[in-house]
Amino acid sequence: LQISSSADGTLRVWNLKTAECSTTFRIAGDTPVNSVTPIPKTDQVIVCNRSNTLYIVNPQGQVVRSMTSGKRGTEGEFIACTVSPRGGWAYAVAEDGVLYCFPLLTGVLENTLPVS
């Protein structure tokens, strides 16, 4: 399976063997999605969109967990996200120039680092 995203907030799950879209869903309305990052050793992905919340999503489009910067407005909006090689951590950078560190087990913000 492969999950793709678009600027209109739509996510699509693709069957790579048949090249057909098996599911289409949205997580946060029409908020543009910046990236979809696979979590190693799972079928889940992290959806990073133009909001202060990251979403861990399964292939059925269900939100398993969410993680937030805790900031309101555009300052805390995430730009990009990545996952540690072993899949234990999510790292996301936001408009405020801060890197947010979340353990995927709990989804609770554990650390921040300035990057600007």
PDB file of C-alpha atoms in Angstrom:
ATOM      1  CA  LEU A   1       0.000   0.000   0.000  1.00  0.00           C
ATOM      2  CA  GLN A   2       1.001   3.592  -0.629  1.00  0.00           C
ATOM      3  CA  ILE A   3      -0.668   6.746   0.688  1.00  0.00           C
ATOM      4  CA  SER A   4      -0.579   9.999  -1.262  1.00  0.00           C
ATOM      5  CA  SER A   5      -1.775  13.467  -0.304  1.00  0.00           C
ATOM      6  CA  SER A   6      -2.825  16.679  -1.995  1.00  0.00           C
ATOM      7  CA  ALA A   7      -3.193  20.392  -1.377  1.00  0.00           C
ATOM      8  CA  ASP A   8      -6.973  20.044  -0.995  1.00  0.00           C
ATOM      9  CA  GLY A   9      -6.510  17.862   2.120  1.00  0.00           C
ATOM     10  CA  THR A  10      -7.380  14.583   0.401  1.00  0.00           C
ATOM     11  CA  LEU A  11      -5.432  11.424   1.187  1.00  0.00           C
ATOM     12  CA  ARG A  12      -5.603   8.365  -1.049  1.00  0.00           C
ATOM     13  CA  VAL A  13      -4.593   4.784  -0.302  1.00  0.00           C
ATOM     14  CA  TRP A  14      -3.227   2.991  -3.379  1.00  0.00           C
ATOM     15  CA  ASN A  15      -2.880  -0.712  -4.056  1.00  0.00           C
ATOM     16  CA  LEU A  16       0.556  -0.921  -5.670  1.00  0.00           C
ATOM     17  CA  LYS A  17      -0.192  -4.257  -7.361  1.00  0.00           C
ATOM     18  CA  THR A  18      -3.271  -2.999  -9.202  1.00  0.00           C
ATOM     19  CA  ALA A  19      -2.447   0.746  -9.287  1.00  0.00           C
ATOM     20  CA  GLU A  20      -5.987   1.430  -8.060  1.00  0.00           C
ATOM     21  CA  CYS A  21      -7.113   3.806  -5.338  1.00  0.00           C
ATOM     22  CA  SER A  22      -8.761   1.705  -2.627  1.00  0.00           C
ATOM     23  CA  THR A  23      -9.689   4.466  -0.166  1.00  0.00           C
ATOM     24  CA  THR A  24     -10.010   8.251  -0.173  1.00  0.00           C
ATOM     25  CA  PHE A  25     -10.346  10.275   3.032  1.00  0.00           C
ATOM     26  CA  ARG A  26      -9.629  13.596   4.744  1.00  0.00           C
ATOM     27  CA  ILE A  27      -8.258  14.159   8.229  1.00  0.00           C
ATOM     28  CA  ALA A  28      -8.720  17.891   8.794  1.00  0.00           C
ATOM     29  CA  GLY A  29     -11.227  19.074   6.213  1.00  0.00           C
ATOM     30  CA  ASP A  30      -9.619  20.855   3.296  1.00  0.00           C
ATOM     31  CA  THR A  31      -6.425  21.843   5.163  1.00  0.00           C
ATOM     32  CA  PRO A  32      -3.515  21.275   2.742  1.00  0.00           C
ATOM     33  CA  VAL A  33      -1.382  18.217   3.535  1.00  0.00           C
ATOM     34  CA  ASN A  34       2.376  18.867   3.497  1.00  0.00           C
ATOM     35  CA  SER A  35       3.591  15.292   3.845  1.00  0.00           C
ATOM     36  CA  VAL A  36       2.704  11.697   4.612  1.00  0.00           C
ATOM     37  CA  THR A  37       5.494   9.861   6.458  1.00  0.00           C
ATOM     38  CA  PRO A  38       5.436   6.077   6.947  1.00  0.00           C
ATOM     39  CA  ILE A  39       6.152   4.720  10.419  1.00  0.00           C
ATOM     40  CA  PRO A  40       8.656   1.825  10.193  1.00  0.00           C
ATOM     41  CA  LYS A  41       7.378  -1.684  10.958  1.00  0.00           C
ATOM     42  CA  THR A  42       3.708  -0.583  10.937  1.00  0.00           C
ATOM     43  CA  ASP A  43       1.006   0.124   8.370  1.00  0.00           C
ATOM     44  CA  GLN A  44       0.506   3.592   9.858  1.00  0.00           C
ATOM     45  CA  VAL A  45       1.634   6.996   8.608  1.00  0.00           C
ATOM     46  CA  ILE A  46       2.020  10.472  10.065  1.00  0.00           C
ATOM     47  CA  VAL A  47       0.030  13.141   8.266  1.00  0.00           C
ATOM     48  CA  CYS A  48       1.572  16.609   8.493  1.00  0.00           C
ATOM     49  CA  ASN A  49      -0.717  19.402   7.359  1.00  0.00           C
ATOM     50  CA  ARG A  50      -0.877  23.176   7.739  1.00  0.00           C
ATOM     51  CA  SER A  51      -2.084  23.008  11.335  1.00  0.00           C
ATOM     52  CA  ASN A  52      -0.639  22.654  14.824  1.00  0.00           C
ATOM     53  CA  THR A  53      -1.492  18.931  14.896  1.00  0.00           C
ATOM     54  CA  LEU A  54       0.182  15.823  13.464  1.00  0.00           C
ATOM     55  CA  TYR A  55      -2.000  12.763  12.932  1.00  0.00           C
ATOM     56  CA  ILE A  56      -1.049   9.082  13.068  1.00  0.00           C
ATOM     57  CA  VAL A  57      -3.415   7.392  10.638  1.00  0.00           C
ATOM     58  CA  ASN A  58      -4.050   3.779   9.605  1.00  0.00           C
ATOM     59  CA  PRO A  59      -4.792   2.703   5.992  1.00  0.00           C
ATOM     60  CA  GLN A  60      -8.540   2.836   6.692  1.00  0.00           C
ATOM     61  CA  GLY A  61      -8.267   6.576   7.376  1.00  0.00           C
ATOM     62  CA  GLN A  62      -8.799   6.307  11.126  1.00  0.00           C
ATOM     63  CA  VAL A  63      -6.815   8.625  13.389  1.00  0.00           C
ATOM     64  CA  VAL A  64      -4.901   6.429  15.832  1.00  0.00           C
ATOM     65  CA  ARG A  65      -3.246   9.298  17.724  1.00  0.00           C
ATOM     66  CA  SER A  66      -2.675  13.018  17.361  1.00  0.00           C
ATOM     67  CA  MET A  67       0.224  15.198  18.482  1.00  0.00           C
ATOM     68  CA  THR A  68       0.089  18.967  18.856  1.00  0.00           C
ATOM     69  CA  SER A  69       2.533  21.856  19.142  1.00  0.00           C
ATOM     70  CA  GLY A  70       0.197  23.451  21.670  1.00  0.00           C
ATOM     71  CA  LYS A  71       0.344  26.801  19.883  1.00  0.00           C
ATOM     72  CA  ARG A  72      -2.536  28.630  18.260  1.00  0.00           C
ATOM     73  CA  GLY A  73      -2.525  30.437  14.953  1.00  0.00           C
ATOM     74  CA  THR A  74       0.007  30.154  12.178  1.00  0.00           C
ATOM     75  CA  GLU A  75       3.023  30.223  14.517  1.00  0.00           C
ATOM     76  CA  GLY A  76       2.594  26.601  15.577  1.00  0.00           C
ATOM     77  CA  GLU A  77       1.670  25.240  12.141  1.00  0.00           C
ATOM     78  CA  PHE A  78       3.825  22.303  11.113  1.00  0.00           C
ATOM     79  CA  ILE A  79       5.814  22.541   7.884  1.00  0.00           C
ATOM     80  CA  ALA A  80       7.488  19.129   7.718  1.00  0.00           C
ATOM     81  CA  CYS A  81       7.759  15.902   9.679  1.00  0.00           C
ATOM     82  CA  THR A  82      10.032  12.875   9.807  1.00  0.00           C
ATOM     83  CA  VAL A  83      10.241   9.701  11.875  1.00  0.00           C
ATOM     84  CA  SER A  84      13.309   8.263  13.594  1.00  0.00           C
ATOM     85  CA  PRO A  85      14.841   5.229  11.832  1.00  0.00           C
ATOM     86  CA  ARG A  86      13.501   2.780  14.439  1.00  0.00           C
ATOM     87  CA  GLY A  87      10.082   4.410  14.417  1.00  0.00           C
ATOM     88  CA  GLY A  88      10.060   5.543  18.029  1.00  0.00           C
ATOM     89  CA  TRP A  89       9.981   9.312  17.535  1.00  0.00           C
ATOM     90  CA  ALA A  90       8.338  11.920  15.343  1.00  0.00           C
ATOM     91  CA  TYR A  91      10.168  15.183  14.680  1.00  0.00           C
ATOM     92  CA  ALA A  92       8.277  18.112  13.200  1.00  0.00           C
ATOM     93  CA  VAL A  93       9.370  21.651  12.424  1.00  0.00           C
ATOM     94  CA  ALA A  94       6.853  24.488  12.609  1.00  0.00           C
ATOM     95  CA  GLU A  95       6.480  28.042  11.307  1.00  0.00           C
ATOM     96  CA  ASP A  96       7.820  29.346  14.635  1.00  0.00           C
ATOM     97  CA  GLY A  97      11.299  27.919  13.891  1.00  0.00           C
ATOM     98  CA  VAL A  98      11.024  25.207  16.531  1.00  0.00           C
ATOM     99  CA  LEU A  99      11.600  21.456  16.167  1.00  0.00           C
ATOM    100  CA  TYR A 100       9.018  19.480  18.154  1.00  0.00           C
ATOM    101  CA  CYS A 101       9.914  15.982  19.431  1.00  0.00           C
ATOM    102  CA  PHE A 102       7.172  13.438  20.134  1.00  0.00           C
ATOM    103  CA  PRO A 103       7.556   9.820  21.294  1.00  0.00           C
ATOM    104  CA  LEU A 104       5.140   7.863  19.082  1.00  0.00           C
ATOM    105  CA  LEU A 105       4.146   5.577  21.955  1.00  0.00           C
ATOM    106  CA  THR A 106       2.412   8.408  23.839  1.00  0.00           C
ATOM    107  CA  GLY A 107       2.165  11.272  21.342  1.00  0.00           C
ATOM    108  CA  VAL A 108       2.891  13.730  24.158  1.00  0.00           C
ATOM    109  CA  LEU A 109       5.305  16.565  23.329  1.00  0.00           C
ATOM    110  CA  GLU A 110       8.561  15.731  25.086  1.00  0.00           C
ATOM    111  CA  ASN A 111      11.069  18.304  23.862  1.00  0.00           C
ATOM    112  CA  THR A 112      11.517  21.355  21.654  1.00  0.00           C
ATOM    113  CA  LEU A 113      14.633  22.716  19.973  1.00  0.00           C
ATOM    114  CA  PRO A 114      15.050  26.085  18.223  1.00  0.00           C
ATOM    115  CA  VAL A 115      16.177  25.639  14.615  1.00  0.00           C
ATOM    116  CA  SER A 116      16.228  29.212  13.341  1.00  0.00           C
TER     117      SER A 116
END
